[in-house]
Coordinates of C-alpha atoms in Angstrom, one line a residue:
M1498 CA -23.9 4.8 -37.1
P1499 CA -22.6 5.7 -33.7
H1500 CA -24.7 6.8 -30.9
V1501 CA -24.2 10.2 -29.3
E1502 CA -25.4 11.2 -26.1
R1503 CA -24.9 14.7 -24.9
L1504 CA -24.0 15.1 -21.3
H1505 CA -25.7 17.1 -18.6
L1506 CA -24.7 18.3 -15.3
R1507 CA -27.6 16.4 -13.8
H1508 CA -26.5 13.0 -15.3
V1509 CA -22.9 13.3 -14.5
L1510 CA -24.0 14.1 -10.7
Q1511 CA -26.4 11.0 -11.1
T1512 CA -23.9 8.8 -11.8
V1513 CA -21.4 9.7 -9.1
C1514 CA -24.4 9.8 -6.6
A1515 CA -24.8 6.0 -7.9
L1516 CA -21.2 5.1 -6.5
E1517 CA -21.6 7.2 -3.5
E1518 CA -24.7 4.6 -2.5
V1519 CA -22.6 1.4 -2.7
V1520 CA -20.2 2.7 -1.0
L1521 CA -22.2 4.1 1.9
R1522 CA -23.1 0.7 2.7
V1523 CA -19.4 -0.2 4.2
F1524 CA -18.7 3.4 5.6
G1525 CA -17.6 4.3 8.9
P1526 CA -17.8 2.7 11.9
E1527 CA -21.6 1.4 11.3
G1528 CA -20.7 -0.1 7.6
G1529 CA -21.2 -3.2 6.8
Q1530 CA -19.5 -5.9 4.3
V1531 CA -20.7 -6.9 0.7
L1532 CA -21.0 -10.1 -0.2
F1533 CA -19.1 -11.0 -3.4
T1534 CA -19.9 -14.0 -5.6
R1535 CA -17.2 -15.2 -8.2
D1536 CA -18.1 -17.1 -11.3
T1537 CA -16.6 -20.0 -9.1
G1538 CA -19.2 -20.0 -7.0
Q1539 CA -17.0 -18.7 -4.2
A1540 CA -18.8 -16.3 -1.8
V1541 CA -16.0 -13.6 -0.4
L1542 CA -17.2 -11.0 2.2
S1543 CA -15.3 -7.5 1.9
R1544 CA -15.4 -4.2 3.2
S1545 CA -12.6 -2.5 0.9
G1546 CA -14.0 0.2 -1.1
T1547 CA -11.3 -0.3 -4.1
Q1548 CA -12.5 -4.0 -4.6
I1549 CA -15.9 -3.1 -4.2
L1550 CA -15.7 -0.1 -6.6
T1551 CA -13.7 -2.4 -9.2
A1552 CA -15.8 -5.4 -8.6
L1553 CA -19.1 -3.2 -10.2
R1554 CA -20.0 -4.0 -14.0
L1555 CA -20.2 0.1 -14.9
E1556 CA -21.4 0.5 -18.6
H1557 CA -21.3 4.4 -18.4
P1558 CA -17.9 5.7 -19.4
L1559 CA -17.9 8.5 -16.5
A1560 CA -18.4 5.7 -13.9
R1561 CA -15.8 4.0 -14.9
M1562 CA -13.3 7.1 -15.2
V1563 CA -14.4 7.9 -11.5
V1564 CA -13.4 4.4 -10.5
E1565 CA -10.0 4.6 -12.2
C1566 CA -9.2 7.8 -10.3
V1567 CA -10.2 6.3 -7.3
W1568 CA -8.0 3.3 -7.9
K1569 CA -4.9 5.5 -9.0
H1570 CA -5.3 7.4 -5.9
C1571 CA -5.2 4.0 -3.4
R1572 CA -2.1 2.8 -5.4
K1573 CA -0.4 6.3 -4.3
T1574 CA -1.5 6.3 -0.7
G1575 CA -2.9 2.7 0.0
D1576 CA -6.2 4.3 1.3
G1577 CA -8.9 6.7 1.2
S1578 CA -11.4 5.0 -1.5
K1579 CA -14.8 5.1 0.2
T1580 CA -14.0 9.0 1.2
F1581 CA -12.6 9.7 -2.3
I1582 CA -16.4 8.8 -3.3
L1583 CA -18.4 10.4 -0.9
L1584 CA -16.3 13.8 -0.9
L1585 CA -16.4 13.7 -4.7
A1586 CA -20.0 13.4 -4.8
S1587 CA -20.9 16.1 -2.2
L1588 CA -18.5 18.4 -3.8
L1589 CA -20.1 17.9 -7.2
R1590 CA -23.6 18.0 -5.7
L1591 CA -22.6 21.5 -4.3
I1592 CA -21.3 22.8 -7.5
V1593 CA -24.4 21.8 -9.4
T1594 CA -26.5 23.6 -7.0
A1595 CA -24.6 26.7 -7.3
A1596 CA -24.2 26.4 -11.3
Y1597 CA -28.3 26.0 -11.5
K1598 CA -29.2 28.7 -8.8
E1599 CA -29.9 31.5 -11.3
R1600 CA -31.6 29.4 -13.8
N1601 CA -34.4 27.2 -14.5
V1602 CA -33.7 23.7 -13.5
E1603 CA -35.8 22.2 -16.3
H1604 CA -33.9 24.4 -18.9
T1605 CA -33.1 22.2 -21.8
S1606 CA -29.8 24.1 -22.4
N1607 CA -26.7 23.3 -20.3
S1608 CA -24.1 25.3 -21.7
R1609 CA -24.0 28.2 -19.3
E1610 CA -24.2 25.5 -16.2
A1611 CA -21.8 23.7 -17.4
A1612 CA -19.3 26.3 -18.1
E1613 CA -19.9 27.7 -14.3
A1614 CA -19.2 24.3 -13.3
R1615 CA -16.3 24.0 -15.0
R1616 CA -14.8 27.4 -14.2
L1617 CA -15.4 26.1 -10.2
A1618 CA -13.7 23.0 -10.6
D1619 CA -10.7 24.7 -12.4
S1620 CA -10.6 27.2 -9.8
L1621 CA -10.7 24.4 -7.3
L1622 CA -7.6 22.6 -8.7
T1623 CA -5.5 25.7 -9.0
F1624 CA -6.5 26.5 -5.4
G1625 CA -5.4 22.7 -4.4
L1626 CA -2.2 22.8 -6.5
E1627 CA -0.8 26.2 -5.1
E1628 CA -2.6 26.4 -1.8
L1629 CA -3.9 23.5 -0.2
D1630 CA -0.5 22.4 1.5
D1631 CA -0.4 25.8 3.1
V1632 CA -3.7 25.7 4.2
I1633 CA -3.4 22.3 5.9
A1634 CA 0.1 23.2 7.2
A1635 CA -1.1 26.2 9.0
G1636 CA -4.8 24.9 10.3
V1637 CA -4.0 21.1 10.7
V1638 CA -0.1 20.3 11.2
P1639 CA -0.1 22.1 14.7
Y1640 CA -2.9 20.3 16.0
G1641 CA -1.4 17.0 15.1
C1642 CA 1.3 14.4 16.4
S1643 CA 4.9 13.9 14.7
L1644 CA 5.4 10.3 15.5
S1645 CA 8.9 9.0 15.4
W1646 CA 10.2 6.3 13.2
M1647 CA 11.8 5.0 16.6
D1648 CA 8.6 4.5 17.8
I1649 CA 6.9 2.5 15.2
T1650 CA 9.7 -0.3 15.3
A1651 CA 10.2 0.0 19.3
D1652 CA 9.9 -3.5 21.2
T1653 CA 6.2 -4.5 20.7
N1654 CA 6.3 -6.6 24.1
I1655 CA 6.2 -3.5 25.8
S1656 CA 3.0 -2.2 27.2
A1657 CA 1.3 0.4 25.0
H1658 CA 0.5 2.3 28.5
T1659 CA 4.2 2.6 29.0
N1660 CA 5.3 4.4 26.0
T1661 CA 2.3 6.9 24.8
N1662 CA 4.0 6.9 21.0
T1663 CA 3.7 3.2 20.5
H1664 CA 0.3 3.9 21.9
H1665 CA -0.5 6.5 19.1
I1666 CA 1.1 4.2 16.3
Q1667 CA -0.8 1.2 17.1
K1668 CA -3.7 3.4 16.8
L1669 CA -2.8 4.7 13.6
L1670 CA -2.5 1.2 12.2
A1671 CA -5.5 -0.2 14.1
S1672 CA -7.6 2.7 12.7
F1673 CA -6.4 1.6 9.2
F1674 CA -7.2 -2.0 9.5
L1675 CA -10.7 -1.5 10.8
T1676 CA -12.2 -0.2 7.7
R1677 CA -10.3 -3.1 5.9
V1678 CA -10.5 -6.2 8.3
G1679 CA -13.3 -5.2 10.8
C1680 CA -12.7 -4.4 14.6
S1681 CA -12.2 -8.3 15.6
H1682 CA -8.9 -8.7 13.8
C1683 CA -7.8 -4.9 13.5
D1684 CA -5.6 -5.2 16.7
L1685 CA -3.9 -8.2 15.9
I1686 CA -3.1 -7.2 12.3
S1687 CA -1.7 -4.1 13.3
R1688 CA 0.6 -5.7 16.0
L1689 CA 2.0 -7.9 13.1
T1690 CA 2.4 -4.8 11.4
R1691 CA 4.7 -3.3 13.9
E1692 CA 6.8 -6.8 14.4
L1693 CA 7.7 -6.8 11.0
L1694 CA 8.7 -3.3 10.7
S1695 CA 10.9 -3.8 13.7
H1696 CA 12.8 -6.9 12.5
W1697 CA 13.3 -5.5 9.1
R1698 CA 14.3 -2.0 10.0
V1699 CA 17.8 -1.1 9.0
K1700 CA 19.8 0.6 11.8
D1701 CA 20.6 4.4 11.2
S1702 CA 18.6 4.4 8.0
P1703 CA 15.3 6.4 6.7
P1704 CA 12.5 4.6 7.4
S1705 CA 11.8 4.9 3.6
L1706 CA 14.5 2.2 3.2
T1707 CA 12.8 0.0 5.0
L1708 CA 9.2 0.5 3.9
H1709 CA 10.0 0.6 0.4
F1710 CA 12.0 -2.8 0.9
I1711 CA 9.2 -4.3 2.3
E1712 CA 6.6 -3.2 -0.2
D1713 CA 9.0 -4.3 -2.9
N1714 CA 9.5 -7.8 -1.4
F1715 CA 6.0 -8.3 0.0
P1716 CA 5.1 -11.5 -2.3
A1717 CA 8.4 -12.9 -1.1
L1718 CA 7.8 -11.9 2.5
H1719 CA 4.4 -13.5 3.0
T1720 CA 2.7 -16.8 2.6
A1721 CA -1.2 -16.7 2.6
V1722 CA -2.7 -19.8 4.5
S1723 CA -6.5 -20.6 3.9
G1724 CA -8.3 -22.9 6.3
F1725 CA -7.3 -21.6 9.6
P1726 CA -8.6 -18.6 12.0
V1727 CA -6.7 -15.3 11.6
T1728 CA -5.7 -15.5 15.0
S1729 CA -3.3 -18.1 13.6
S1730 CA -1.4 -15.6 12.2
R1731 CA 2.2 -15.1 13.5
L1732 CA 5.7 -14.2 12.3
I1733 CA 8.6 -17.1 11.8
E1734 CA 12.2 -16.2 11.5
G1735 CA 13.9 -16.7 8.2
Q1736 CA 12.7 -16.9 4.8
I1737 CA 9.7 -19.2 3.1
I1738 CA 10.7 -20.4 -0.2
H1739 CA 7.0 -21.3 -1.7
R1740 CA 8.0 -24.6 -3.5
D1741 CA 8.8 -28.1 -2.0
F1742 CA 12.0 -30.4 -2.4
A1743 CA 12.0 -32.1 -5.8
T1744 CA 14.6 -34.7 -4.4
P1745 CA 14.1 -36.9 -1.1
C1746 CA 14.8 -34.9 2.0
P1747 CA 16.5 -36.9 4.5
P1748 CA 17.2 -35.8 8.1
S1749 CA 20.4 -33.8 8.3
D1750 CA 22.2 -33.0 11.4
Q1751 CA 24.8 -30.9 9.3
Q1752 CA 25.2 -27.2 10.9
P1753 CA 25.6 -25.1 9.3
V1754 CA 23.9 -25.7 5.8
K1755 CA 25.7 -24.7 2.5
A1756 CA 23.4 -23.8 -0.6
V1757 CA 23.9 -22.5 -3.7
V1758 CA 21.8 -20.4 -5.9
L1759 CA 21.5 -21.7 -9.3
A1760 CA 20.2 -19.3 -12.3
G1761 CA 20.6 -22.1 -15.1
Y1762 CA 20.3 -25.9 -16.1
L1763 CA 22.8 -28.6 -14.5
Q1764 CA 22.4 -30.4 -17.6
P1765 CA 25.3 -29.8 -20.0
N1766 CA 24.8 -27.6 -23.0
V1767 CA 25.8 -29.3 -26.2
L1768 CA 26.7 -26.1 -28.0
S1769 CA 28.0 -24.2 -25.4
E1770 CA 30.4 -26.6 -24.0
G1771 CA 31.7 -27.7 -27.4
F1772 CA 30.5 -31.2 -27.8
V1773 CA 29.9 -32.4 -31.5
L1774 CA 27.1 -34.4 -32.2
E1775 CA 27.8 -36.2 -35.9
L1776 CA 24.9 -36.4 -38.0
G1777 CA 24.3 -39.5 -39.8
G1778 CA 22.0 -42.8 -39.8
G1779 CA 21.5 -45.9 -38.3
E1780 CA 24.7 -47.3 -36.1
K1781 CA 26.6 -44.1 -36.4
K1782 CA 23.9 -42.2 -35.1
E1783 CA 23.2 -44.6 -32.2
R1784 CA 26.8 -44.4 -31.4
S1785 CA 26.9 -40.6 -31.2
S1786 CA 23.9 -40.5 -28.8
V1787 CA 25.4 -43.0 -26.5
Q1788 CA 28.6 -40.9 -26.8
Y1789 CA 26.6 -37.9 -25.6
G1790 CA 24.9 -39.6 -22.7
S1791 CA 28.1 -40.6 -21.2
W1792 CA 29.8 -37.3 -21.6
A1793 CA 26.9 -35.5 -19.9
E1794 CA 26.8 -38.0 -16.9
T1795 CA 30.4 -37.4 -16.5
S1796 CA 30.1 -33.9 -16.9
L1797 CA 27.0 -34.0 -14.1
Q1798 CA 29.4 -36.3 -12.0
C1799 CA 32.1 -33.8 -11.9
V1800 CA 29.7 -30.8 -11.1
F1801 CA 28.3 -32.8 -8.1
A1802 CA 31.7 -33.6 -7.1
H1803 CA 32.8 -30.2 -7.3
L1804 CA 29.6 -29.1 -5.1
K1805 CA 30.7 -31.8 -2.3
R1806 CA 34.0 -30.5 -2.3
L1807 CA 32.3 -26.9 -1.3
G1808 CA 30.1 -28.6 1.3
V1809 CA 26.9 -27.6 -0.6
S1810 CA 24.0 -29.8 0.4
V1811 CA 21.1 -27.8 -1.0
L1812 CA 20.4 -26.3 -4.6
L1813 CA 17.8 -23.6 -5.3
S1814 CA 17.1 -23.7 -9.2
A1815 CA 15.4 -21.2 -11.1
V1816 CA 14.5 -23.4 -13.3
K1817 CA 13.5 -27.2 -13.8
Q1818 CA 16.4 -29.4 -13.6
S1819 CA 16.8 -32.6 -15.9
D1820 CA 15.9 -36.2 -14.5
A1821 CA 19.4 -37.0 -14.7
A1822 CA 20.7 -33.9 -12.4
L1823 CA 17.7 -34.8 -10.0
S1824 CA 18.9 -38.4 -9.6
L1825 CA 22.5 -37.7 -9.5
A1826 CA 21.5 -35.2 -6.8
A1827 CA 19.5 -37.9 -4.9
Q1828 CA 22.6 -40.0 -4.5
A1829 CA 24.8 -37.6 -3.5
Q1830 CA 22.2 -36.6 -1.1
M1831 CA 21.8 -33.3 -1.9
R1832 CA 18.3 -31.4 -1.8
V1833 CA 17.2 -29.7 -4.5
V1834 CA 14.3 -26.6 -4.8
E1835 CA 13.1 -26.4 -8.7
C1836 CA 11.0 -23.5 -10.4
V1837 CA 11.8 -20.9 -7.0
G1838 CA 10.3 -17.6 -8.0
K1839 CA 12.4 -14.6 -9.2
D1840 CA 11.3 -12.1 -6.2
E1841 CA 12.0 -15.1 -3.6
L1842 CA 15.6 -15.7 -5.1
S1843 CA 16.6 -12.2 -5.2
L1844 CA 15.6 -11.7 -1.7
F1845 CA 17.2 -14.9 -0.6
A1846 CA 20.4 -13.4 -2.7
Q1847 CA 20.2 -10.2 -0.7
L1848 CA 19.9 -12.2 2.6
S1849 CA 22.5 -14.8 2.2
G1850 CA 25.1 -12.4 0.6
A1851 CA 25.7 -15.1 -2.0
T1852 CA 25.9 -14.4 -5.8
P1853 CA 23.7 -16.4 -7.8
V1854 CA 25.3 -18.6 -10.8
S1855 CA 24.2 -19.1 -14.3
D1856 CA 26.8 -21.2 -15.4
R1857 CA 27.6 -24.7 -13.6
R1858 CA 31.4 -24.7 -14.4
L1859 CA 31.6 -21.0 -12.5
I1860 CA 30.6 -22.0 -9.3
H1861 CA 33.1 -20.6 -6.4
P1862 CA 33.1 -20.5 -2.7
E1863 CA 31.5 -17.0 -3.2
N1864 CA 28.5 -18.6 -4.6
V1865 CA 27.6 -20.8 -1.6
A1866 CA 25.1 -19.3 0.9
T1867 CA 25.5 -20.2 4.6
L1868 CA 22.2 -21.3 6.2
T1869 CA 21.5 -22.1 9.8
F1870 CA 18.9 -24.6 8.5
C1871 CA 17.0 -25.7 5.4
R1872 CA 14.1 -28.0 6.1
P1873 CA 10.3 -28.5 5.1
I1874 CA 7.5 -26.7 6.6
L1875 CA 3.7 -27.4 6.1
L1876 CA 1.5 -24.5 6.3
G1877 CA -2.0 -25.3 5.7
D1878 CA -2.1 -27.9 3.0
H1879 CA 1.1 -26.8 1.3
R1880 CA 4.6 -28.0 1.8
Y1881 CA 7.0 -25.3 1.5
V1882 CA 10.8 -24.7 2.3
H1883 CA 12.1 -22.8 5.4
V1884 CA 15.5 -21.6 5.3
A1885 CA 17.4 -19.3 8.2
F1886 CA 20.5 -17.3 7.6
H1887 CA 23.4 -17.8 9.6
E1888 CA 24.7 -14.8 11.4
P1889 CA 22.5 -11.9 9.6
E1890 CA 22.7 -9.2 11.9
E1891 CA 26.2 -8.6 11.5
R1892 CA 26.2 -8.2 8.1
L1893 CA 22.7 -7.1 7.4
A1894 CA 21.7 -5.0 10.4
V1895 CA 18.0 -6.9 9.9
K1896 CA 16.3 -9.7 11.5
P1897 CA 15.0 -11.6 8.3
Y1898 CA 11.1 -12.5 9.6
S1899 CA 8.2 -14.3 7.4
L1900 CA 4.7 -13.2 7.5
I1901 CA 2.4 -15.9 8.0
L1902 CA -1.2 -14.6 7.3
C1903 CA -4.0 -17.1 8.1
G1904 CA -8.1 -16.7 6.9
P1905 CA -10.9 -18.9 7.3
G1906 CA -11.1 -18.7 3.3
E1907 CA -8.8 -18.0 0.3
G1908 CA -10.8 -14.5 -0.1
Q1909 CA -10.5 -13.2 3.1
T1910 CA -6.9 -14.4 3.2
E1911 CA -6.3 -12.5 0.3
Q1912 CA -7.8 -9.3 1.6
Y1913 CA -6.0 -9.4 4.7
S1914 CA -2.7 -9.8 2.4
R1915 CA -3.7 -6.7 0.2
A1916 CA -4.2 -4.5 3.4
F1917 CA -1.3 -5.6 5.0
R1918 CA 0.7 -4.3 1.8
D1919 CA -1.5 -1.3 1.4
A1920 CA -0.7 -0.4 5.3
V1921 CA 2.7 -0.3 4.5
H1922 CA 2.2 2.2 1.8
M1923 CA 0.1 4.3 3.9
L1924 CA 3.1 4.5 6.3
L1925 CA 5.3 5.0 3.6
V1926 CA 3.1 7.9 2.6
T1927 CA 2.9 9.4 5.9
W1928 CA 6.7 9.2 6.4
E1929 CA 7.2 11.2 3.4
P1930 CA 7.4 14.9 3.7
V1931 CA 5.8 17.4 1.1
S1932 CA 8.2 20.3 0.0
D1933 CA 6.9 23.8 -0.7
R1934 CA 6.5 23.9 -4.6
T1935 CA 7.3 27.7 -4.3
S1936 CA 10.5 27.6 -2.6
H1937 CA 11.4 24.5 -4.4
S1938 CA 11.0 26.2 -7.9
Q1939 CA 12.5 29.4 -6.7
Q1940 CA 16.0 27.7 -6.0
S1941 CA 18.3 28.1 -8.9
T1942 CA 20.3 25.2 -10.3
S1943 CA 23.2 27.4 -11.7
L1944 CA 26.0 28.7 -9.5
P1945 CA 26.0 32.1 -7.8
E1946 CA 28.1 34.7 -9.7
H1947 CA 30.1 35.5 -6.8
P1948 CA 30.6 32.2 -4.6
P1949 CA 32.5 33.6 -1.5
T1950 CA 29.9 36.1 -0.8
E1951 CA 26.6 34.4 -1.9
P1952 CA 25.1 32.1 0.6
P1953 CA 24.2 28.7 -0.5
P1954 CA 20.6 28.0 -1.7
S1955 CA 18.2 27.0 1.2
P1956 CA 16.6 24.2 1.2
P1957 CA 12.9 23.3 0.1
K1958 CA 10.4 24.3 3.1
C1959 CA 8.6 21.1 4.3
V1960 CA 5.0 22.0 4.4
L1961 CA 3.8 18.7 5.8
E1962 CA 6.4 17.1 8.3
P1963 CA 7.1 13.5 8.3
G1964 CA 4.9 11.2 10.6
C1965 CA 2.2 13.6 10.9
V1966 CA -1.1 11.9 12.0
I1967 CA -4.7 13.5 13.4
P1968 CA -7.3 11.8 15.1
A1969 CA -9.7 10.2 13.0
G1970 CA -13.3 10.5 13.2
G1971 CA -13.6 13.9 11.1
T1972 CA -11.3 16.0 12.8
F1973 CA -9.4 16.7 9.6
E1974 CA -12.5 17.6 7.8
F1975 CA -13.5 19.8 10.7
L1976 CA -10.2 21.5 10.9
V1977 CA -9.7 22.1 7.4
H1978 CA -13.1 23.4 7.3
R1979 CA -12.6 25.9 9.7
A1980 CA -8.6 26.9 7.8
L1981 CA -10.7 27.6 4.6
L1982 CA -13.4 29.7 6.0
Q1983 CA -11.0 31.9 8.0
R1984 CA -8.7 32.2 4.1
D1985 CA -11.9 33.4 2.7
S1986 CA -12.7 35.8 5.2
R1987 CA -9.3 37.6 5.0
A1988 CA -9.8 37.6 1.4
S1989 CA -10.5 40.8 -0.4
H1990 CA -13.3 38.9 -1.9
T1991 CA -15.6 35.8 -1.4
D1992 CA -14.0 32.7 -3.3
V1993 CA -17.4 30.6 -4.4
G1994 CA -15.2 27.3 -4.8
V1995 CA -13.4 27.4 -1.8
R1996 CA -16.7 27.8 0.3
L1997 CA -17.9 24.8 -1.5
L1998 CA -15.0 22.8 -0.5
A1999 CA -15.4 23.9 3.1
D2000 CA -19.3 23.1 2.8
A2001 CA -18.2 19.6 1.2
L2002 CA -15.8 18.7 3.6
L2003 CA -18.2 18.3 6.4
R2004 CA -20.6 15.9 4.5
V2005 CA -17.6 13.2 5.5
P2006 CA -17.9 13.2 9.1
Q2007 CA -21.9 13.6 8.7
L2008 CA -21.8 10.2 7.1
L2009 CA -19.5 8.4 9.7
Y2010 CA -22.1 8.3 12.5
P2011 CA -25.5 8.3 9.9
H2012 CA -27.5 7.0 13.1
N2013 CA -26.0 9.1 15.9
P2014 CA -26.0 12.9 15.2
R2015 CA -24.7 13.5 18.6
L2016 CA -21.3 12.0 18.1
F2017 CA -20.6 14.5 15.0
L2018 CA -22.0 17.5 17.2
Q2019 CA -19.9 16.4 19.9
T2020 CA -16.7 16.1 17.8
Q2021 CA -17.2 19.2 15.9
T2022 CA -17.5 21.2 19.3
Q2023 CA -14.7 19.4 20.7
V2024 CA -12.5 20.2 18.1
A2025 CA -13.6 23.8 18.2
S2026 CA -12.8 24.2 21.8
S2027 CA -9.6 22.1 21.4
V2028 CA -8.7 24.8 18.6
R2029 CA -9.7 27.7 20.8
N2030 CA -7.7 26.3 23.8
H2031 CA -4.5 25.1 21.5
L2032 CA -4.9 21.7 22.4
H2033 CA -4.8 18.4 21.0
P2034 CA -8.0 18.0 19.0
S2035 CA -8.5 14.5 20.5
G2036 CA -9.2 16.2 24.2
L2037 CA -7.3 13.4 25.5
L2038 CA -3.6 14.1 24.7
A2039 CA -2.4 17.6 24.9
C2040 CA -0.2 18.1 21.8
T2041 CA 0.2 21.8 21.4
P2042 CA 1.1 23.8 18.4
K2043 CA 4.7 24.8 17.7
D2044 CA 5.9 27.8 19.2
E2045 CA 3.2 28.3 21.6
A2046 CA 3.7 25.8 24.5
S2047 CA 3.8 27.0 27.5
P2048 CA 6.5 26.3 30.2
E2049 CA 4.3 23.9 31.9
Q2050 CA 3.1 22.1 28.5
T2051 CA 6.5 22.0 27.6
R2052 CA 7.9 20.0 30.7
G2053 CA 8.1 16.6 30.5
K2054 CA 7.5 17.1 26.4
S2055 CA 8.2 13.6 25.0
D2056 CA 9.7 12.6 21.4
G2057 CA 7.1 13.4 18.7
H2058 CA 5.5 16.4 20.5
C2059 CA 3.0 14.6 22.4
H2060 CA 2.7 14.2 26.6
K2061 CA -0.2 13.2 28.8
R2062 CA -2.2 16.1 30.0
A2063 CA -2.6 15.6 34.2
D2064 CA -6.0 16.2 34.2
A2065 CA -6.7 14.5 30.9
A2066 CA -9.8 11.9 31.2
P2067 CA -9.3 7.8 30.5
P2068 CA -9.6 7.5 26.8
A2069 CA -12.8 6.2 26.1
S2070 CA -11.9 2.7 23.8
A2071 CA -15.1 2.2 23.1
L2072 CA -16.0 5.6 21.3
D2073 CA -12.2 6.0 20.1
P2074 CA -11.8 6.8 16.4
G2075 CA -8.0 6.2 16.3
L2076 CA -5.7 8.6 14.2
E2077 CA -4.9 9.0 10.6
S2078 CA -2.2 10.4 8.4
V2079 CA -2.3 13.9 7.5
S2080 CA -0.5 13.5 4.5
C2081 CA -2.7 10.7 2.9
K2082 CA -5.7 12.9 4.0
S2083 CA -4.1 15.9 2.0
R2084 CA -3.3 13.9 -1.0
L2085 CA -7.0 12.7 -0.9
V2086 CA -8.5 16.0 -1.4
L2087 CA -6.3 16.9 -4.0
S2088 CA -6.7 13.7 -5.9
V2089 CA -10.7 14.5 -5.7
L2090 CA -10.3 17.8 -6.9
Q2091 CA -8.2 16.6 -10.0
C2092 CA -10.6 14.3 -10.8
L2093 CA -13.9 16.7 -10.3
S2094 CA -11.9 18.8 -12.6
R2095 CA -11.5 16.1 -15.2
L2096 CA -15.0 14.8 -14.9
L2097 CA -16.5 18.1 -16.1
Q2098 CA -14.5 18.4 -19.2
F2099 CA -16.6 16.0 -21.2
D2100 CA -19.8 17.3 -23.3
L2101 CA -20.4 14.1 -25.1
V2102 CA -20.4 10.3 -25.0
L2103 CA -19.7 8.5 -28.3
R2104 CA -21.1 4.9 -27.8
T2105 CA -19.7 2.4 -30.4
R2106 CA -20.4 -1.5 -30.6
T2107 CA -17.0 -2.9 -29.0
L2108 CA -16.5 -6.0 -26.8
T2109 CA -15.6 -3.8 -23.3
H2110 CA -14.0 -6.0 -20.4
T2111 CA -16.2 -7.8 -18.4
R2112 CA -16.0 -8.7 -14.6
P2113 CA -17.3 -11.7 -12.5
R2114 CA -20.6 -10.9 -10.6
C2115 CA -20.9 -9.4 -7.2
H2116 CA -24.4 -10.6 -5.7
S2117 CA -26.4 -8.9 -8.3
N2118 CA -22.9 -6.8 -9.2
T2119 CA -19.5 -8.1 -9.8
S2120 CA -16.1 -9.3 -8.3
Q2121 CA -12.7 -9.2 -9.7
E2122 CA -9.1 -9.3 -7.9
D2123 CA -7.2 -6.1 -7.0
R2124 CA -5.1 -5.2 -10.2
E2125 CA -2.2 -5.8 -8.1
E2126 CA 0.3 -6.5 -10.7
E2127 CA -0.4 -3.5 -13.1
T2128 CA 2.5 -0.9 -13.2
D2129 CA 2.5 1.9 -11.3
D2130 CA 1.3 5.6 -12.7

């Protein structure tokens, strides 16, 4: 008979607090790294909260559910796994305390406390869905900076000191990579990110187009190379095809190079091309086989003769070709690359403008790609094919570049690749405007009764404008805490749930500097002073609230609502926490409220004797790859 376990609020809190203890080891600027030991014996160091949490061997279903919520949130925003757990634990701790405040802590009954906790969690979720965006728009956005997409793709050779907004974008990326790859390499990886975005930016297009393209094609756009220092990471022009030549690659001075993408086989197909192989035995069967071989060879020779007339010298094939086809290709001095991945072929077709061909008999000039070169390249222990495209900017308005990410070991290289892709997704969320649900829902989809007299429906009001960032280090939490308390003071009655959320948010900046409480107090005082004086919360740059800037402050204002104060002190780089995305932080709070409401809906745990998924060990815990290939939510 299955074992039934009744869930108490204390048990739920203990489960989340156990995850909190794990996350605290790697949180904040003073956080360390976790050592993973895989089943193969390979040791990997990681600061990624998602990788650490998904690597744990979790038996309790609530713990697995929380980790699943964290993973889903990070898939949506690219970041926030550690803060997610800390905020959830802090909020749950306050809710449990509030639910038990008028009851005996040792009381065996749990129904009343659980009902009160559910009520508070549900009210917070309703608040998050209906009012949180407005609170953040009023209490946070006016004190942030709206970065321009042109700044993020500006020339990276320009010094950051000559372009304030470019410096801010570098800080945004460096702050993100600081928690993922450490302080030693965050500047290098953030610079490579900006360079890649600059090369792939499509002119006169929204940022979402470029970011979506890089995210979707990232496996084909980057190459992981193990056994080299991170400082060897770089960008190279063109595309890297992660296969080697299947035929000898003689040196060629041919300029330009003609290539064809093959989706099928060069070997003739008996059924599709009409050759009849007679049935029989003995001499008759042998004669038919000889006839087929002669016909197939003649057919292949005709194909290669046609390719030579088109000037083709490179064949990129999605499948493995026959030995006869490779032999004839070598005789014709054609280079063949077999078993090229679907993603790489798709990217090659987009960049070259050539249409892949599935039938060898239908190769036309429009199927031929023009390349500047096609040559082997040695990266680490592997030899790949390196191609560059002939005059792509006139047609695509981009500069195709590939990213080479190096690391001392395979595990570190994988972490850098994962962090790079998450950073691109974070930027995508940052530049994604969040529309006001109320104004959007009130718009009618039907035509007005009197079109000549009725004005057209207004577009949805943008609550969180694209590209809004705020200084990291607890600024967002301090501002939201203040905005929630002001909202509660203006309300006709006290909202206990909102008060608990405001108190829980302060727990995050407190944990950033566990051994230096003075930094917490300094940041809190600085934010409060900046809000009173309508200044940027960092105290270093004056980003005044909209519609409140004085004429003196408005003069010299640069694009992005940011400019240097004449009396501002030089930035203290050692204590500079960087910048973080307001949109990502807003989604983080809402995701925590959704997870909290779901977490408190369960009363019983039914344990059955079924095989559960096991994961590799992580230093007395576990390790596994991030589930990058799973479908999105």
